[in-house]
CSV table of C-alpha atoms in Angstrom, one decimal:
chain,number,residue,atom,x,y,z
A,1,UNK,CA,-4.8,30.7,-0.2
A,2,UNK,CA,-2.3,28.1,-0.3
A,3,UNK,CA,-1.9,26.6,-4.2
A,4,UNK,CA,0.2,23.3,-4.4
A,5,UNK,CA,0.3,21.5,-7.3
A,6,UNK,CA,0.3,17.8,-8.1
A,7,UNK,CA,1.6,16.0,-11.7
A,8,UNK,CA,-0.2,17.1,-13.8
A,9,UNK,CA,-3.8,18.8,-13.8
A,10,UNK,CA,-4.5,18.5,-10.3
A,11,UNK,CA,-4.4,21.2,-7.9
A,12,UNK,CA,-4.8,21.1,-3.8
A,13,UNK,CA,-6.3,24.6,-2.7
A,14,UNK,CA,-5.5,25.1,1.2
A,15,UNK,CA,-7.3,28.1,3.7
A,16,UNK,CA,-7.3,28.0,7.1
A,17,UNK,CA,-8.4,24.0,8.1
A,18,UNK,CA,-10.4,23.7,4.5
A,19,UNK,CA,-9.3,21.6,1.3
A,20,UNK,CA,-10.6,22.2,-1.8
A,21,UNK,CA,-9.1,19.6,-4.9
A,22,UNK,CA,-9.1,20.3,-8.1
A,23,UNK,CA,-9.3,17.1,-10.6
A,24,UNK,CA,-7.2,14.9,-9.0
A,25,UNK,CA,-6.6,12.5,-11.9
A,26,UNK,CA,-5.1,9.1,-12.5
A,27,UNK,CA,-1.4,10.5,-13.0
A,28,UNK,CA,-1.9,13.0,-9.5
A,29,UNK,CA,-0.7,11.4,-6.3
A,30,UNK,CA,-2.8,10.2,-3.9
A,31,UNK,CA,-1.7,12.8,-1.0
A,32,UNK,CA,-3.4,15.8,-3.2
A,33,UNK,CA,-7.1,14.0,-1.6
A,34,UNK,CA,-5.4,13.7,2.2
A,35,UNK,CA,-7.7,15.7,4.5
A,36,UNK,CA,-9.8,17.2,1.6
A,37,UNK,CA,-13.3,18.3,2.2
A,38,UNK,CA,-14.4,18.5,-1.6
A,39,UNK,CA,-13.3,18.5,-5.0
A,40,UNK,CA,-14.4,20.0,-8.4
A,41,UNK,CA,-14.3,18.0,-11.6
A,42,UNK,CA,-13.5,19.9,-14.5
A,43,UNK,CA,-14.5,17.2,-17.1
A,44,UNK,CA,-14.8,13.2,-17.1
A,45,UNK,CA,-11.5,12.2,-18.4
A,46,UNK,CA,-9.2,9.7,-16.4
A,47,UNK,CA,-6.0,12.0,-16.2
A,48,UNK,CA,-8.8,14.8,-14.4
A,49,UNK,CA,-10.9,12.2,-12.7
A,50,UNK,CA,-9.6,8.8,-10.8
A,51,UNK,CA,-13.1,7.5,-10.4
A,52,UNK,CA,-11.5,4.7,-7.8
A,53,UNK,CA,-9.8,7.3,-5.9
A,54,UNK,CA,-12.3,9.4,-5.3
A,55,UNK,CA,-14.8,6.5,-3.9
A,56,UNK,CA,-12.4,5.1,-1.5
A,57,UNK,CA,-12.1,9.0,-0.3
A,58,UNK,CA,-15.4,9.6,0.8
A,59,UNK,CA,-15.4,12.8,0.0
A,60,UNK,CA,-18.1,15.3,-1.9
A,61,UNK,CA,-17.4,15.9,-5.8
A,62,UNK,CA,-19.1,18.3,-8.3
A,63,UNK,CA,-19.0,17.6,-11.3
A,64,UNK,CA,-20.5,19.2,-14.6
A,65,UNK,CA,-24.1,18.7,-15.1
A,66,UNK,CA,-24.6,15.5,-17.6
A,67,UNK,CA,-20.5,14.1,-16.7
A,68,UNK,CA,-20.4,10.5,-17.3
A,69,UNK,CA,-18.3,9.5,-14.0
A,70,UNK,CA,-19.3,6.6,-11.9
A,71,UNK,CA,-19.1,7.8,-9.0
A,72,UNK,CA,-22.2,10.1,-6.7
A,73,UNK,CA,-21.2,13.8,-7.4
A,74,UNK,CA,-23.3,16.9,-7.3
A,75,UNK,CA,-23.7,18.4,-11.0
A,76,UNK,CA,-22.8,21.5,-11.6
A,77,UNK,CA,-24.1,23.9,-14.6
A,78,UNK,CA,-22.4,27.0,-16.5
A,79,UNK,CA,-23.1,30.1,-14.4
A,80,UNK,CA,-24.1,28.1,-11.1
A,81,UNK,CA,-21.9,29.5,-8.2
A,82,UNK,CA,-22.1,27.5,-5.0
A,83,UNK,CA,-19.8,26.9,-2.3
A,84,UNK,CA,-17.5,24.2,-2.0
A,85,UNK,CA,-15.2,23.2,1.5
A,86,UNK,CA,-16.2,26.8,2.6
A,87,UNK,CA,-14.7,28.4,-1.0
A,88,UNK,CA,-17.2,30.1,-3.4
A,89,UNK,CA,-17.0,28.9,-6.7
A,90,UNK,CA,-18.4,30.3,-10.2
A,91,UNK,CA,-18.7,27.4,-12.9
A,92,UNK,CA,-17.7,29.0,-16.4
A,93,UNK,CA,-16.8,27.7,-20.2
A,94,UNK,CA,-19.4,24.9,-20.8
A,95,UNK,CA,-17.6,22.6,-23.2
A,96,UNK,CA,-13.9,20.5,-24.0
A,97,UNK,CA,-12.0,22.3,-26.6
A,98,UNK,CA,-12.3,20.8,-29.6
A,99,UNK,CA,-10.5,17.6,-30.7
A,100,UNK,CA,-9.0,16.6,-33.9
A,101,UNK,CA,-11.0,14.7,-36.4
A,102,UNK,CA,-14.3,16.3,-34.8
A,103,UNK,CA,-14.1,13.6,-32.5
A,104,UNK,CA,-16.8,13.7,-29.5
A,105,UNK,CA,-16.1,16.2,-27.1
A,106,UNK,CA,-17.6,16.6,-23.4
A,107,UNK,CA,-19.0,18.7,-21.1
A,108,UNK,CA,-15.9,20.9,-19.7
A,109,UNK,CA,-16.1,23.9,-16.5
A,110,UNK,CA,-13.6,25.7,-15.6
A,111,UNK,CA,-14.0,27.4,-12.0
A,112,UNK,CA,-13.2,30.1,-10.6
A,113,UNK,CA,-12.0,29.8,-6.6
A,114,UNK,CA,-13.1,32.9,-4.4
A,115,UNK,CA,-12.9,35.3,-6.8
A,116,UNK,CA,-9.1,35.2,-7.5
A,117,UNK,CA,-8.0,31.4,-9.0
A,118,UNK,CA,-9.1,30.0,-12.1
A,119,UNK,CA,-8.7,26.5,-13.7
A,120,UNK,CA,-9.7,25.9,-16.8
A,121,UNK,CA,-9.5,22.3,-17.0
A,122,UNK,CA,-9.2,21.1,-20.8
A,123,UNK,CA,-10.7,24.9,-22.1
A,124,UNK,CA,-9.1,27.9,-23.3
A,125,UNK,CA,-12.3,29.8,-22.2
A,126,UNK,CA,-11.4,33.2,-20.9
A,127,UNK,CA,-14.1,34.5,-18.0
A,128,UNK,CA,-15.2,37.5,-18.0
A,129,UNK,CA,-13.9,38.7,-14.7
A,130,UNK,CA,-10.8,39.3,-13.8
A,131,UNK,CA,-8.4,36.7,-12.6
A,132,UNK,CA,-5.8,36.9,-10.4
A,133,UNK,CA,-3.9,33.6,-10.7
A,134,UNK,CA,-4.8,31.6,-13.6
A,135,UNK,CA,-3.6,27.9,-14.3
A,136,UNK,CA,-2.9,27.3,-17.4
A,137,UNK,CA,-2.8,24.0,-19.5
A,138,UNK,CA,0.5,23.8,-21.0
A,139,UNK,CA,0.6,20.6,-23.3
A,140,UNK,CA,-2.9,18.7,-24.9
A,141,UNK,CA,-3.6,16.8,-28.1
A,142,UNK,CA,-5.9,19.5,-28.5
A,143,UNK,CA,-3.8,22.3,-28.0
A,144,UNK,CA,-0.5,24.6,-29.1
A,145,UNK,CA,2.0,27.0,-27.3
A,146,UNK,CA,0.8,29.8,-29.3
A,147,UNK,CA,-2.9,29.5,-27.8
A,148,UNK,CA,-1.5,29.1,-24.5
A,149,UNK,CA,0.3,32.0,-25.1
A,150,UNK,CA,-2.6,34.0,-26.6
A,151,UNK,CA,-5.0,32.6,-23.7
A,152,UNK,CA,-3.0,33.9,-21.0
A,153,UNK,CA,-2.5,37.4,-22.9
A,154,UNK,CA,-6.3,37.4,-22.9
A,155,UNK,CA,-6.8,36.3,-19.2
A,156,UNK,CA,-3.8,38.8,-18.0
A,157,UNK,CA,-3.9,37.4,-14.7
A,158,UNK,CA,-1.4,38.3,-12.3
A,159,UNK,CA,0.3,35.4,-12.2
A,160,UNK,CA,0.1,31.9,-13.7
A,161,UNK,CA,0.8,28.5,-13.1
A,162,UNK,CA,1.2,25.8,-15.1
A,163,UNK,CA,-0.6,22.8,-15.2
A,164,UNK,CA,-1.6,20.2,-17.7
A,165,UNK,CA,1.9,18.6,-18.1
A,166,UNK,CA,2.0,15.4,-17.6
A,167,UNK,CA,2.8,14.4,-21.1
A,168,UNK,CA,5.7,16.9,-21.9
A,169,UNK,CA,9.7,15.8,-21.2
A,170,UNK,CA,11.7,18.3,-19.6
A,171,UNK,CA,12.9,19.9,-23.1
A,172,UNK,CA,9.1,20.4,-24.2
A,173,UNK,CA,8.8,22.0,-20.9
A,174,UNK,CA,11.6,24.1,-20.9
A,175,UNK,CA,10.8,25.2,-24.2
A,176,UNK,CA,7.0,25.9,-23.2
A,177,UNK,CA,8.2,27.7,-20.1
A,178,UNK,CA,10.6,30.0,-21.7
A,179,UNK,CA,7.9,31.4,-24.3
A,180,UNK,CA,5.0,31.9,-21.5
A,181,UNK,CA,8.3,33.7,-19.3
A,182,UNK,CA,8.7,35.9,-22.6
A,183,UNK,CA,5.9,36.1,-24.2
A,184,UNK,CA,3.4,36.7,-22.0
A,185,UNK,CA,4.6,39.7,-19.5
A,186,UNK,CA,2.8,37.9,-16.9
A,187,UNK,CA,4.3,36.5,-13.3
A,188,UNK,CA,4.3,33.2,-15.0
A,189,UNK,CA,5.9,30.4,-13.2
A,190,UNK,CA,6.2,26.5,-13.6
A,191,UNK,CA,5.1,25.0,-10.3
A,192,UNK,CA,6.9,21.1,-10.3
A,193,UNK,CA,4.5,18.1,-9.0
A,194,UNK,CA,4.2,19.0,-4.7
A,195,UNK,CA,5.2,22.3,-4.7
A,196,UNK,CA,3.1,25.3,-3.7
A,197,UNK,CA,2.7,28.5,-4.7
């Protein structure tokens, strides 16, 4: 499976002649939806969902069950797998991680890809199978480098990916880097916006 990622929580999952997107949000570029045959939604939010985007693609979107998206998608509920551009995908997590001030959250999935890739989208929820590459978010308002650091010891995937970076200079990201590199004895590596994996 080719992984190549996009700025910031978008992900373009390639095998043989399928194309499987992964929240391809406002910040992304445009070429992640080029040729793509469907694309999961972790959670409503602009910088994971361009609404206008995704209409003028055409293309099929699932989305979780209950997502308030204007846009036609197929809903999608914790536990549900289904299959997606010819990929089997399990839906896990259920819900946003919390935000400050109790502020409203949403409904969140994270999805696991054939068995082996998992995005978590704005969650720090760890499945319960194994994982062999995991994406991790890197920078939130609802999150720290020690939980990204304690969520990736707790996945211990194979190898990780950042993702979730669109908001972070290049020291915050160096800085975020080096600690996952040290910290968590992982094959961790930062994939910048177009480059695969």
């Amino acid at each position: 499976m080719k992984i190549t990622k996009y700025t910031h929580a978008c992900v373009r999952l390639e095998h043989e002649d399928r194309v499987l997107v992964v929240d391809p949000g406002t910040w992304s570029e445009p070429s992640a939806l080029a040729g793509a045959d469907a694309v999961l939604i972790t959670h409503e939010h602009t910088d994971h969902a361009d609404v206008l985007r995704l209409l003028g693609a055409g293309v099929e979107v699932y989305a979780p069950l209950g997502a308030e998206l204007a846009l036609p998608y197929t809903a999608v509920q914790v536990d549900e797998t289904f299959t997606a551009a010819g990929f089997r995908v399990r839906a896990v997590g259920g819900r946003h991680a919390p935000i400050y001030g109790g502020r409203p959250d949403c409904a969140n999935l994270g999805y696991l890809v054939d068995g082996t890739l998992y995005h978590p989208g704005d969650s720090l929820h760890v499945p319960e199978e194994p994982v062999e590459t995991l994406l991790v978010p890197l920078q939130a308002s609802w999150l720290k480098t020690a939980e990204v650091i304690d969520f990736v010891r707790a996945v211990a995937p194979e190898r990780a990916f950042g993702i979730h970076d669109g908001q972070i200079n290049e020291r915050g990201l160096a800085s975020v880097n080096g600690w996952l590199g040290q910290e968590t004895r992982h094959r961790y590596r930062w994939l910048a916006p177009l480059e695969s994996g």
